[in-house]
Coordinates of C-alpha atoms in Angstrom, one line a residue:
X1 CA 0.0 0.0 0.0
X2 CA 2.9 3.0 -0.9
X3 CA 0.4 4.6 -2.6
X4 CA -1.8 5.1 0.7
X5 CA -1.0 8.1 3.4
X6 CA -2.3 6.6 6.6
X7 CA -2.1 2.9 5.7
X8 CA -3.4 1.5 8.4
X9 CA -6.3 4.0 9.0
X10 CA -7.0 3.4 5.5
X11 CA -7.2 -0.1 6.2
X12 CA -9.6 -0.1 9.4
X13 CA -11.8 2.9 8.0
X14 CA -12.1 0.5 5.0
X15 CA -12.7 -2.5 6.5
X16 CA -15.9 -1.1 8.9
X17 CA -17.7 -0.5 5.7
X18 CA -17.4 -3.7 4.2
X19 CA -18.1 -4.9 7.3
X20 CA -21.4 -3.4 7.3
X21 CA -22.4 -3.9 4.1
X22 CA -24.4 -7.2 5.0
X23 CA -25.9 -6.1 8.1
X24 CA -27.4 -2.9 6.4
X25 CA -28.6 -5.1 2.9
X26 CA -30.4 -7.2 5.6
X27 CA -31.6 -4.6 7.6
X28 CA -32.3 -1.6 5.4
X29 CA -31.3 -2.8 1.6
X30 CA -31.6 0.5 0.2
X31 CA -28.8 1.8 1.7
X32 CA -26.8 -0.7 0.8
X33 CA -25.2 1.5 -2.1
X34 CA -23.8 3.4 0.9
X35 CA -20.9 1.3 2.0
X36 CA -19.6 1.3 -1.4
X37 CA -19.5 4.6 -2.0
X38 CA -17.6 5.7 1.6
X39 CA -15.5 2.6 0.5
X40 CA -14.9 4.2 -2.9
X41 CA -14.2 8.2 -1.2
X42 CA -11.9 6.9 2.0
X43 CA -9.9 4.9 -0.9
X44 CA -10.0 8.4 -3.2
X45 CA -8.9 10.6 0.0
X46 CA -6.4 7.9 1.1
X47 CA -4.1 7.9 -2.1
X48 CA -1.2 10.1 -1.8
X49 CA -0.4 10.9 -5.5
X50 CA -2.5 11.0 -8.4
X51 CA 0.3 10.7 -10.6
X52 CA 0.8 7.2 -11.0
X53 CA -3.3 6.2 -11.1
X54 CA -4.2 3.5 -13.5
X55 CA -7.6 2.2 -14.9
X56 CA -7.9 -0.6 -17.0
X57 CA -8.8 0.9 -20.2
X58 CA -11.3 -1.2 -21.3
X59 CA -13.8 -0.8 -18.0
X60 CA -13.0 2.9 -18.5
X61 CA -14.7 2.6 -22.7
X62 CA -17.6 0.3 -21.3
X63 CA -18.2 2.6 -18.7
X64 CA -18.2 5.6 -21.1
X65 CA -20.0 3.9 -23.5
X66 CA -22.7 3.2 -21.4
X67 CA -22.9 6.6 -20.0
X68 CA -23.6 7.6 -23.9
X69 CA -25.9 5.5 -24.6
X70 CA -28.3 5.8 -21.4
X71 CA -28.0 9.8 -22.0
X72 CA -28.8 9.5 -25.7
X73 CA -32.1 7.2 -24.8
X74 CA -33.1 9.9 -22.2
X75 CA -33.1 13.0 -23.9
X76 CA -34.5 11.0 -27.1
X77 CA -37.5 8.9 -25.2
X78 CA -37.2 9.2 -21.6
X79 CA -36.4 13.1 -20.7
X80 CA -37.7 13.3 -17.0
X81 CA -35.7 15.6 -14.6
X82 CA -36.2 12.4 -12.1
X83 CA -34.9 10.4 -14.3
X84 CA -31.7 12.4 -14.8
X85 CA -31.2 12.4 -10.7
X86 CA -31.1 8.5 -10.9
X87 CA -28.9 8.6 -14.1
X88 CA -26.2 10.7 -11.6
X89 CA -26.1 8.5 -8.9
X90 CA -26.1 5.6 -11.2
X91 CA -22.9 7.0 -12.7
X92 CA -21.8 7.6 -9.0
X93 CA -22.3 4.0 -8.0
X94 CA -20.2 2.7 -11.2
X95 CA -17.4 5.0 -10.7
X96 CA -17.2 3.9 -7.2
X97 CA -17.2 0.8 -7.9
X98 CA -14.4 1.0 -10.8
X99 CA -12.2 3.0 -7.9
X100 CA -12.6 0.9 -5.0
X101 CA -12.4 -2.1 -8.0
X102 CA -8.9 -0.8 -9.6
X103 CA -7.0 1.4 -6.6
X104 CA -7.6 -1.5 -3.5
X105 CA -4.5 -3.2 -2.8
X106 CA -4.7 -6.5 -0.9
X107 CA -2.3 -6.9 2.7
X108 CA 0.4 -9.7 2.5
X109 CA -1.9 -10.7 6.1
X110 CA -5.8 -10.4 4.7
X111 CA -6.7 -12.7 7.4
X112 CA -8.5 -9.7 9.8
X113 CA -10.8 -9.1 6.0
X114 CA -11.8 -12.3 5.8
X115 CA -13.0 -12.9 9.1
X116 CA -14.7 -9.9 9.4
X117 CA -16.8 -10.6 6.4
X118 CA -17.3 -14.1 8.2
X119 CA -18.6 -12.0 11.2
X120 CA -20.4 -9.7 9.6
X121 CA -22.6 -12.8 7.5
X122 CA -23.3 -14.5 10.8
X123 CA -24.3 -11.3 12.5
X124 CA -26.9 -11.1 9.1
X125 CA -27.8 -14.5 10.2
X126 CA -28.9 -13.8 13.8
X127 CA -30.6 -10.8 13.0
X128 CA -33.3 -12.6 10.4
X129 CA -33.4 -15.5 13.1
X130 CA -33.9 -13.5 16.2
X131 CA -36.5 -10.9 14.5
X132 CA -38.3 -13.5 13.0
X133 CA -38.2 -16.5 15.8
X134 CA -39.2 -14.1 18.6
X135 CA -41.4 -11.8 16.2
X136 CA -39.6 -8.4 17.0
X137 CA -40.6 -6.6 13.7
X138 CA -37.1 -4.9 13.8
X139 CA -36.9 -4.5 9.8
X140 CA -40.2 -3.5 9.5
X141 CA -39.7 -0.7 11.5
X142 CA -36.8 0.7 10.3
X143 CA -38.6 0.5 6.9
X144 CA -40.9 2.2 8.4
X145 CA -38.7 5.0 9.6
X146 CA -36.3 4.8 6.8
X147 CA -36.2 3.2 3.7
X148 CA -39.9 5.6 2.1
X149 CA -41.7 7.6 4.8
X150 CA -39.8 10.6 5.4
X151 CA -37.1 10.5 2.4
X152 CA -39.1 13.4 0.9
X153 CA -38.3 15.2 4.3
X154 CA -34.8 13.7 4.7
X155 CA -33.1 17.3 5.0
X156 CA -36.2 18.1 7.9
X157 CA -36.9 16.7 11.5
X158 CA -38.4 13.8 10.9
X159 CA -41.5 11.8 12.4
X160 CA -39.5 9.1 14.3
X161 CA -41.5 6.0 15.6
X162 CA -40.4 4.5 18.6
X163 CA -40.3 0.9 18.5
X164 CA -42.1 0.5 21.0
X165 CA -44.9 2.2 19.4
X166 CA -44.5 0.5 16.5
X167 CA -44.9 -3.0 18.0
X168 CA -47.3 -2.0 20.2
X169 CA -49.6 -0.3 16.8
X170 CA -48.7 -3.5 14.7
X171 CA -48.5 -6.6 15.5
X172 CA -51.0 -7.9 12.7
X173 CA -48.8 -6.4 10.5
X174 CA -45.6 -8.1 12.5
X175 CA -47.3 -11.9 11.9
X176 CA -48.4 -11.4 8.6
X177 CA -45.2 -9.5 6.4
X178 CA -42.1 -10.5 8.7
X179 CA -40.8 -13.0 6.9
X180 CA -41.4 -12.0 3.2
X181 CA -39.9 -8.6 4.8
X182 CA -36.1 -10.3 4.4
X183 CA -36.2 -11.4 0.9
X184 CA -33.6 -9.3 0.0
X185 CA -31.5 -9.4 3.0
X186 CA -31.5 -13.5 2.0
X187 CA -30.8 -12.7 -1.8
X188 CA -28.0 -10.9 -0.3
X189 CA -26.5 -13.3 2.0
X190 CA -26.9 -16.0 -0.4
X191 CA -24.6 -14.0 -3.2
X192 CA -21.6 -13.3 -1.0
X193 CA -21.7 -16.6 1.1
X194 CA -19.6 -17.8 -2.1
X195 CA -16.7 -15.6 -2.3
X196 CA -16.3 -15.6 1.5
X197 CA -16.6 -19.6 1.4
X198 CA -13.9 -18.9 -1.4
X199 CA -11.7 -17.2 0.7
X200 CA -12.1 -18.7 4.1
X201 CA -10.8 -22.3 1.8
X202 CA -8.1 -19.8 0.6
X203 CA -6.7 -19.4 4.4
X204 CA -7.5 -23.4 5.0
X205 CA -10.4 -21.6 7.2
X206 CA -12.0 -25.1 5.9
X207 CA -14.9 -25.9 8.7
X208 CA -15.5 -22.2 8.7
X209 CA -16.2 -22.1 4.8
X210 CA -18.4 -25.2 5.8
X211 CA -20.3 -22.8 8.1
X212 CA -21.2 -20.2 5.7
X213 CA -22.3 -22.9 3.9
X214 CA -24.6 -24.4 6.0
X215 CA -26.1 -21.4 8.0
X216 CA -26.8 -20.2 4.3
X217 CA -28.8 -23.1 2.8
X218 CA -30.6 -23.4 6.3
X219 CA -31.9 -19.7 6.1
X220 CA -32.7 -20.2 2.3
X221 CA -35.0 -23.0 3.4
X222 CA -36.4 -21.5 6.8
X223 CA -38.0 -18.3 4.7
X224 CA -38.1 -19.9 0.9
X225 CA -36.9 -17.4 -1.1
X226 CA -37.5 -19.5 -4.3
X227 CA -35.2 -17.1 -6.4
X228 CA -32.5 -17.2 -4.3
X229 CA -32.8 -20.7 -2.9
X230 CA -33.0 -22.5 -6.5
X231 CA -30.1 -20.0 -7.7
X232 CA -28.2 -20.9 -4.8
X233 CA -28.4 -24.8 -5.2
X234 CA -27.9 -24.7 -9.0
X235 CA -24.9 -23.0 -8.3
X236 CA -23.5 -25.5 -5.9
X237 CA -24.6 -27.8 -8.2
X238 CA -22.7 -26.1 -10.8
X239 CA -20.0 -25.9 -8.5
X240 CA -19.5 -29.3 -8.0
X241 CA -19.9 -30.6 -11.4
X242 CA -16.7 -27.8 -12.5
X243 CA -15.0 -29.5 -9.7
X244 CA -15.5 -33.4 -10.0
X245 CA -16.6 -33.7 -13.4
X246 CA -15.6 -31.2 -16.4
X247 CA -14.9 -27.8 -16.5
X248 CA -17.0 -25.8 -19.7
X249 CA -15.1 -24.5 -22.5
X250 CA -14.6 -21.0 -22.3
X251 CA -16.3 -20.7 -25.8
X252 CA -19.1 -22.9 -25.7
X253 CA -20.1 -20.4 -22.2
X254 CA -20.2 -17.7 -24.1
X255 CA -21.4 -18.6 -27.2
X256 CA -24.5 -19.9 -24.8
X257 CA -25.0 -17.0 -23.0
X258 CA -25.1 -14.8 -26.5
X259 CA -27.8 -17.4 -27.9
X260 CA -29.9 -17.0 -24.1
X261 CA -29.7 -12.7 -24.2
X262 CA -29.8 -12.6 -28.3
X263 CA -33.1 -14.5 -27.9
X264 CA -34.8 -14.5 -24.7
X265 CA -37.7 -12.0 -26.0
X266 CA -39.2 -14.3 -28.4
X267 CA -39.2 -17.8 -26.0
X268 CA -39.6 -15.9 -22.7
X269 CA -42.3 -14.2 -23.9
X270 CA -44.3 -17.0 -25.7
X271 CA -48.1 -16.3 -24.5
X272 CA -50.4 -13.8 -24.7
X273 CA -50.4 -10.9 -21.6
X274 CA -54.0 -10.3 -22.6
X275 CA -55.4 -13.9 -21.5
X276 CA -53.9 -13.8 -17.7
X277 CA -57.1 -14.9 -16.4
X278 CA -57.5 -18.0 -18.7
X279 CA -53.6 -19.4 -17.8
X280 CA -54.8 -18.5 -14.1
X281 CA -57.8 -20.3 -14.4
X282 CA -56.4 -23.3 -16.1
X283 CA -54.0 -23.3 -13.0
X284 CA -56.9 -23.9 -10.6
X285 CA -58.8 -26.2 -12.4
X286 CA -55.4 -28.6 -12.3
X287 CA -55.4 -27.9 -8.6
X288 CA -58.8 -29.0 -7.9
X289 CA -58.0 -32.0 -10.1
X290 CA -55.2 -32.9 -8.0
X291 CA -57.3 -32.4 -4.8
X292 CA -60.0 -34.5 -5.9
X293 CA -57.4 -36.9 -6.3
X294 CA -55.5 -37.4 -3.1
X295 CA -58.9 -37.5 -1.0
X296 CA -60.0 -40.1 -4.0
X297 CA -56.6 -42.2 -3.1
X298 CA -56.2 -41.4 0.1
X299 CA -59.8 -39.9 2.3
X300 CA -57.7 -39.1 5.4
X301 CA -55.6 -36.7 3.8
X302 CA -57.5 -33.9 4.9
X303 CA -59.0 -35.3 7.9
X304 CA -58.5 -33.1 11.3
X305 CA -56.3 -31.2 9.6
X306 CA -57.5 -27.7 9.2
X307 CA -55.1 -25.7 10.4
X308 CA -51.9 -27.5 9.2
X309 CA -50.1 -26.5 5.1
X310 CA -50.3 -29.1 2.7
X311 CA -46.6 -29.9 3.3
X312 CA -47.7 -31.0 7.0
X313 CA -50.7 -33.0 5.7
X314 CA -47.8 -34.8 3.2
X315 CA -45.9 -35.8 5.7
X316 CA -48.1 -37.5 8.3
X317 CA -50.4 -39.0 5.4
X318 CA -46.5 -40.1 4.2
X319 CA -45.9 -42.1 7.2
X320 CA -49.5 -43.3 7.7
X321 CA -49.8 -44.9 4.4
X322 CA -48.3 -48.0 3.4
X323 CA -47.8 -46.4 -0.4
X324 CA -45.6 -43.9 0.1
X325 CA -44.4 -43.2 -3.8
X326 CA -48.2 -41.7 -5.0
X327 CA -47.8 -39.2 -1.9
X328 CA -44.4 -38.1 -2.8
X329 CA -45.4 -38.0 -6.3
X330 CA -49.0 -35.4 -5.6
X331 CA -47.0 -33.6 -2.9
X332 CA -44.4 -32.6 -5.8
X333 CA -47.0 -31.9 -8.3
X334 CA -48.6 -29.9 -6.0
X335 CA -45.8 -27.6 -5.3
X336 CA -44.7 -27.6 -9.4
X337 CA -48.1 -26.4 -9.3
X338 CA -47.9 -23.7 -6.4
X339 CA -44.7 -22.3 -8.4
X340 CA -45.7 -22.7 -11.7
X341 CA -49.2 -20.3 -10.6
X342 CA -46.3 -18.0 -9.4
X343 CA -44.5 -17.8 -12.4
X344 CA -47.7 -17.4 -15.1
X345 CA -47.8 -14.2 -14.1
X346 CA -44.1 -13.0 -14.8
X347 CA -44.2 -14.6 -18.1
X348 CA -47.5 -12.0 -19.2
X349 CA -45.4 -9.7 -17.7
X350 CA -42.5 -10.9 -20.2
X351 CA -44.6 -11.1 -23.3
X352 CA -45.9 -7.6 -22.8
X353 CA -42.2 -6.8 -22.9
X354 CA -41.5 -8.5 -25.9
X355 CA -43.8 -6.6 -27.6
X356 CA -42.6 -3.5 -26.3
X357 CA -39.1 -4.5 -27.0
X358 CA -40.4 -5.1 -30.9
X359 CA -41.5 -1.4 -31.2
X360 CA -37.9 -0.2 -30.1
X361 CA -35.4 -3.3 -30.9
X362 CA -32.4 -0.8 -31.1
X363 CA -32.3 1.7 -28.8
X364 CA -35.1 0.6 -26.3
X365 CA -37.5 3.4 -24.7
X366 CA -34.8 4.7 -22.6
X367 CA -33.5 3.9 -19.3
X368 CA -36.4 3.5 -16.2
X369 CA -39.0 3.5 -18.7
X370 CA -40.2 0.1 -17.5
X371 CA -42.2 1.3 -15.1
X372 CA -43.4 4.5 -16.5
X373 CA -44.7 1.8 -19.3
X374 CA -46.3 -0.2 -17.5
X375 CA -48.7 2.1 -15.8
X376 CA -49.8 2.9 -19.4
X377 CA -51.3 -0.4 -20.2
X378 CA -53.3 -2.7 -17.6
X379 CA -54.7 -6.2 -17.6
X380 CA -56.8 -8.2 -15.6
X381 CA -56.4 -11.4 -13.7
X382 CA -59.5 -14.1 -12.9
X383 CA -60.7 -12.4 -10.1
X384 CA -61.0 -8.9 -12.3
X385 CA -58.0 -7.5 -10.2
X386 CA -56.8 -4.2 -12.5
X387 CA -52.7 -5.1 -12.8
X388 CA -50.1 -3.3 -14.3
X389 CA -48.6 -4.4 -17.6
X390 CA -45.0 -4.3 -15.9
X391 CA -45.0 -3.9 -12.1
X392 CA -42.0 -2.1 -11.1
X393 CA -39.9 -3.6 -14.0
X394 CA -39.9 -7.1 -16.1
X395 CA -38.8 -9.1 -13.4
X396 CA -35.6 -10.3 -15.8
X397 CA -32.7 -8.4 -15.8
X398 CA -32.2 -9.1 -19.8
X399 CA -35.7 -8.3 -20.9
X400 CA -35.5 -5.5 -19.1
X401 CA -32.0 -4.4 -21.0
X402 CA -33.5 -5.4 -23.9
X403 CA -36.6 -3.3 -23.2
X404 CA -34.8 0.5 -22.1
X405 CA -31.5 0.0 -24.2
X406 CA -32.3 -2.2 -27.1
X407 CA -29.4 -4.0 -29.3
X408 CA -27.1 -1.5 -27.7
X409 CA -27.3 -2.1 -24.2
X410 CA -27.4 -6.0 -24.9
X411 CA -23.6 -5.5 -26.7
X412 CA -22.7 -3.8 -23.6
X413 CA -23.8 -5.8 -21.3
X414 CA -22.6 -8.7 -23.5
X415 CA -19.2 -7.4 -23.6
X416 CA -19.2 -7.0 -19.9
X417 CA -20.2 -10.6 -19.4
X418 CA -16.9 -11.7 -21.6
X419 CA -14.4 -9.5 -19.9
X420 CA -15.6 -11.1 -16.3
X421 CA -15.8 -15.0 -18.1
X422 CA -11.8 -14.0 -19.7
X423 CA -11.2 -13.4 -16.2
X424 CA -12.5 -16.3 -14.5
X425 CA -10.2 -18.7 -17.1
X426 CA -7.1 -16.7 -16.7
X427 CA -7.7 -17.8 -13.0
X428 CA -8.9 -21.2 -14.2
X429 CA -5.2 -21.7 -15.3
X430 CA -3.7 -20.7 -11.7
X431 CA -6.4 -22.4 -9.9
X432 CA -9.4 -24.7 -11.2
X433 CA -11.0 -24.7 -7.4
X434 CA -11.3 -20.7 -7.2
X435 CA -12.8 -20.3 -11.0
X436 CA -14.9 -22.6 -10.2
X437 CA -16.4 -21.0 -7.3
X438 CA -16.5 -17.4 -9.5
X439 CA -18.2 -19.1 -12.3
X440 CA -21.0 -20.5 -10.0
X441 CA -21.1 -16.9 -8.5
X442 CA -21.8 -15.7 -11.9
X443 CA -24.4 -18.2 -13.0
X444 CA -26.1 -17.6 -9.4
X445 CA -26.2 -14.3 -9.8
X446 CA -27.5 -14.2 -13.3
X447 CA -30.5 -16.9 -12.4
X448 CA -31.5 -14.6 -9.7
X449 CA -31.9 -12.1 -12.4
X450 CA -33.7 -13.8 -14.0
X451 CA -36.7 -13.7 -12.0
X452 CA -36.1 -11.3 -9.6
X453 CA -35.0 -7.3 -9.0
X454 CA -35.1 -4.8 -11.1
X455 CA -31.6 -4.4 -12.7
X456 CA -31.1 -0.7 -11.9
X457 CA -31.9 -0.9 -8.0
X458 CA -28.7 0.2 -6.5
X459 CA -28.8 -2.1 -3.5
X460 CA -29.0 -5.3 -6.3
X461 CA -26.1 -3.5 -8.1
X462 CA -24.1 -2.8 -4.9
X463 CA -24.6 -6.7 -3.7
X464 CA -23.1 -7.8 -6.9
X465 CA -20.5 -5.0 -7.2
X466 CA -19.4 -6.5 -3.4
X467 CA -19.4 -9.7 -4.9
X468 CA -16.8 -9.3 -7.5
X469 CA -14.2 -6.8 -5.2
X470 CA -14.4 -10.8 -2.9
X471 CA -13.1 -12.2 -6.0
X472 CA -10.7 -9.4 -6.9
X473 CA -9.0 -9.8 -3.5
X474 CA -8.9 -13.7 -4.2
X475 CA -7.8 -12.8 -7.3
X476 CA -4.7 -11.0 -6.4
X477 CA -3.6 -12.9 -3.4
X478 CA -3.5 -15.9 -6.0
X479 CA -1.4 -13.8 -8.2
X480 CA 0.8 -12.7 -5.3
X481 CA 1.2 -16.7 -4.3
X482 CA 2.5 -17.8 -7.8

């Protein structure tokens, strides 16, 4: 660290926000962006001479490319002075990112990093536990006091609610939305267990890796986060077969990924937006089906057992009966069914994207136009509900590109993809264990997109942003060992 005045004030100072960046994306997700950029200005204010500052030049062109682009689509589709303030800090994040990304130099001892960012996951742990096992409803009243209420009075004294107050004025509120609060706090855990599993092997912190592990997959369970849970098994699975089995050809990857983004309008958006309530109805009529059929098969089922989820009823009809295949083979149909009822309605969501996308295929409607879209169209679902076309954004991180930046924004982000996969095989030659781990990163991270977050929120940019700096210290400490 020559290049640092205070090294080790740097070093701490640096260190306390990384260390909070998981307790905050559990508690308050989004602030999350926040971390990163002090991260990004203590390492600006740190460095003693400018003079000998060097940025890889192609992040510097991709970043400037894309700063083109999403100010051409504005002022030519999406000119909003609200718009333009999230363009800024945006720009703001990315920067940061590329600082703390390109200036961070790793200590020879990186032990004290590592297990703070093994602290600071457990402490995430222990928070969703405790809050939700003793029904605190400590997230949902700091997002109560924080994360909408009184930003447009954020420069102002502000209407503070006690917490006592709060639990005393809403405990219905506590039972019912506690858990689903955390969704994002898991989606973050799940991401950066990884890279800290990564780097805890790295030290031979082996049973500690193990942990992380384990204390992730059990919270991915306890609150079912389908998004993240799925991502984050596929990507062990993933993990394991580049390990034990073959690793993929750096081309065939990438010629894959260009076929998925080059096409995933037309097949992701294969029905019809405008017949909702027919899929939705077809759903139900399946499910009664299936009903009908267990009690036909098996009359004590249901018996007695009013209060108790299906998955309950499974199991003790599973132990009673002396067939246990059948019940396996309802309960799972059941729950394809449960997900795929889910689903229907992010895939109208997609096809009315796909036919936005057509109008604009080359420079999309301009960045955050999803929602603004959206609004402009409804549908309806079987119960005559009034929806929006696109609720929040397309709920896929590529249609969603696709959508606000057209063929432009899909070579960007396609070029960004490659220089991260170029990377991951240059380590592949140094180290087979640690690409493998930073390819399953990838391919979790991208499934999640697939489903979930909008691909602009800064707290889901931040998360993945902290991601990759994990690997970048890997990275160089690998470097440093050849």
């Amino acid at each position: 660290m020559d290049n640092f005045k205070n090294k080790k004030i740097y070093q701490i100072s640096f260190n306390i926000f990384l260390f909070l960046v998981l307790p905050i994306a559990v508690l308050a997700p989004m602030g999350t962006w926040i971390p990163l950029i002090v991260m990004a200005l203590i390492t600006f204010s740190s460095i003693k001479s400018f003079e000998n500052l060097k940025f890889d030049k192609k992040y510097i062109i991709l970043l400037l490319t894309f700063i083109l682009a999403t100010l051409l689509g504005y002022f030519l589709f999406n000119f909003e002075i609200k718009n333009i303030i999230r363009l800024i800090s945006l720009y703001f994040i990315l920067f940061s990112f590329l600082l703390v990304l390109s200036l961070y130099e790793v200590k020879n001892n990186f032990k004290s990093t590592t297990i703070q960012l093994v602290i600071s996951l457990m402490i995430s742990f222990f928070i969703i536990i405790l809050d939700y096992s003793f029904q605190l409803g400590l997230k949902l009243w700091l997002s109560d006091n924080l994360d909408f209420k009184n930003f447009n009075h954020f420069y102002s004294f502000k209407k503070w609610i006690s917490f006592t107050e709060f639990q005393k004025n809403h405990q219905l509120i506590i039972e019912n939305y506690l858990s689903n609060t955390y969704d994002r706090g898991i989606a973050a855990i799940s991401v950066l267990a990884l890279p800290i599993s990564a780097l805890c092997i790295f030290l031979n912190f082996k049973k500690t890796a193990f942990l992380v592990l384990f204390f992730t997959t059990i919270v991915l369970f306890t609150f079912f986060n389908i998004a993240a849970l799925m991502s984050f098994l596929l990507a062990f699975l993933l993990f394991s077969c580049l390990i034990f089995i073959r690793f993929f050809k750096k081309k065939t990857l990438l010629i894959v990924m260009l076929i998925y983004i080059s096409i995933s309008p037309i097949f992701l958006g294969n029905l019809n937006y405008k017949n909702l309530p027919d899929y939705q109805n077809e759903i139900e009529t399946r499910f009664d089906l299936l009903q009908n059929k267990i009690l036909n098969d098996y009359p004590f089922f249901y018996n007695n057992n009013i209060n108790y989820s299906f998955y309950q009823m499974a199991v003790n009809a599973f132990n009673k009966s002396d067939k246990k295949t059948p019940i396996f083979l309802h309960s799972l149909n059941y729950y394809l069914l449960k997900l795929e009822s889910k689903i229907i309605h992010r895939r109208v969501i997609w096809s009315f994207s796909k036919q936005k996308i057509l109008e604009r295929p080359l420079f999309g409607h301009g960045i955050f136009s999803s929602r603004d879209i959206g609004d402009q169209y409804k549908i309806l679902d079987n119960v005559n509900q009034i929806l929006p076309a696109i609720p929040l954004h397309p709920h896929n991180n590529i249609l969603q590109i696709w959508l606000e930046l057209g063929v432009v924004g899909i070579i960007l982000f396609y070029i960004f993809l490659c220089i991260f996969i170029n990377k991951i095989y240059q380590i592949k030659k140094i180290n087979r264990q640690y690409a493998a781990f930073s390819l399953a990163s990838l391919f979790q991270i991208f499934l999640i997109g697939q489903f979930s977050y909008g691909f602009w929120q800064t707290w889901w940019i931040s998360i993945i942003f902290i991601n990759i700096f994990i690997y970048n210290i890997l990275y160089k400490k690998l470097l440093q060992a050849r």
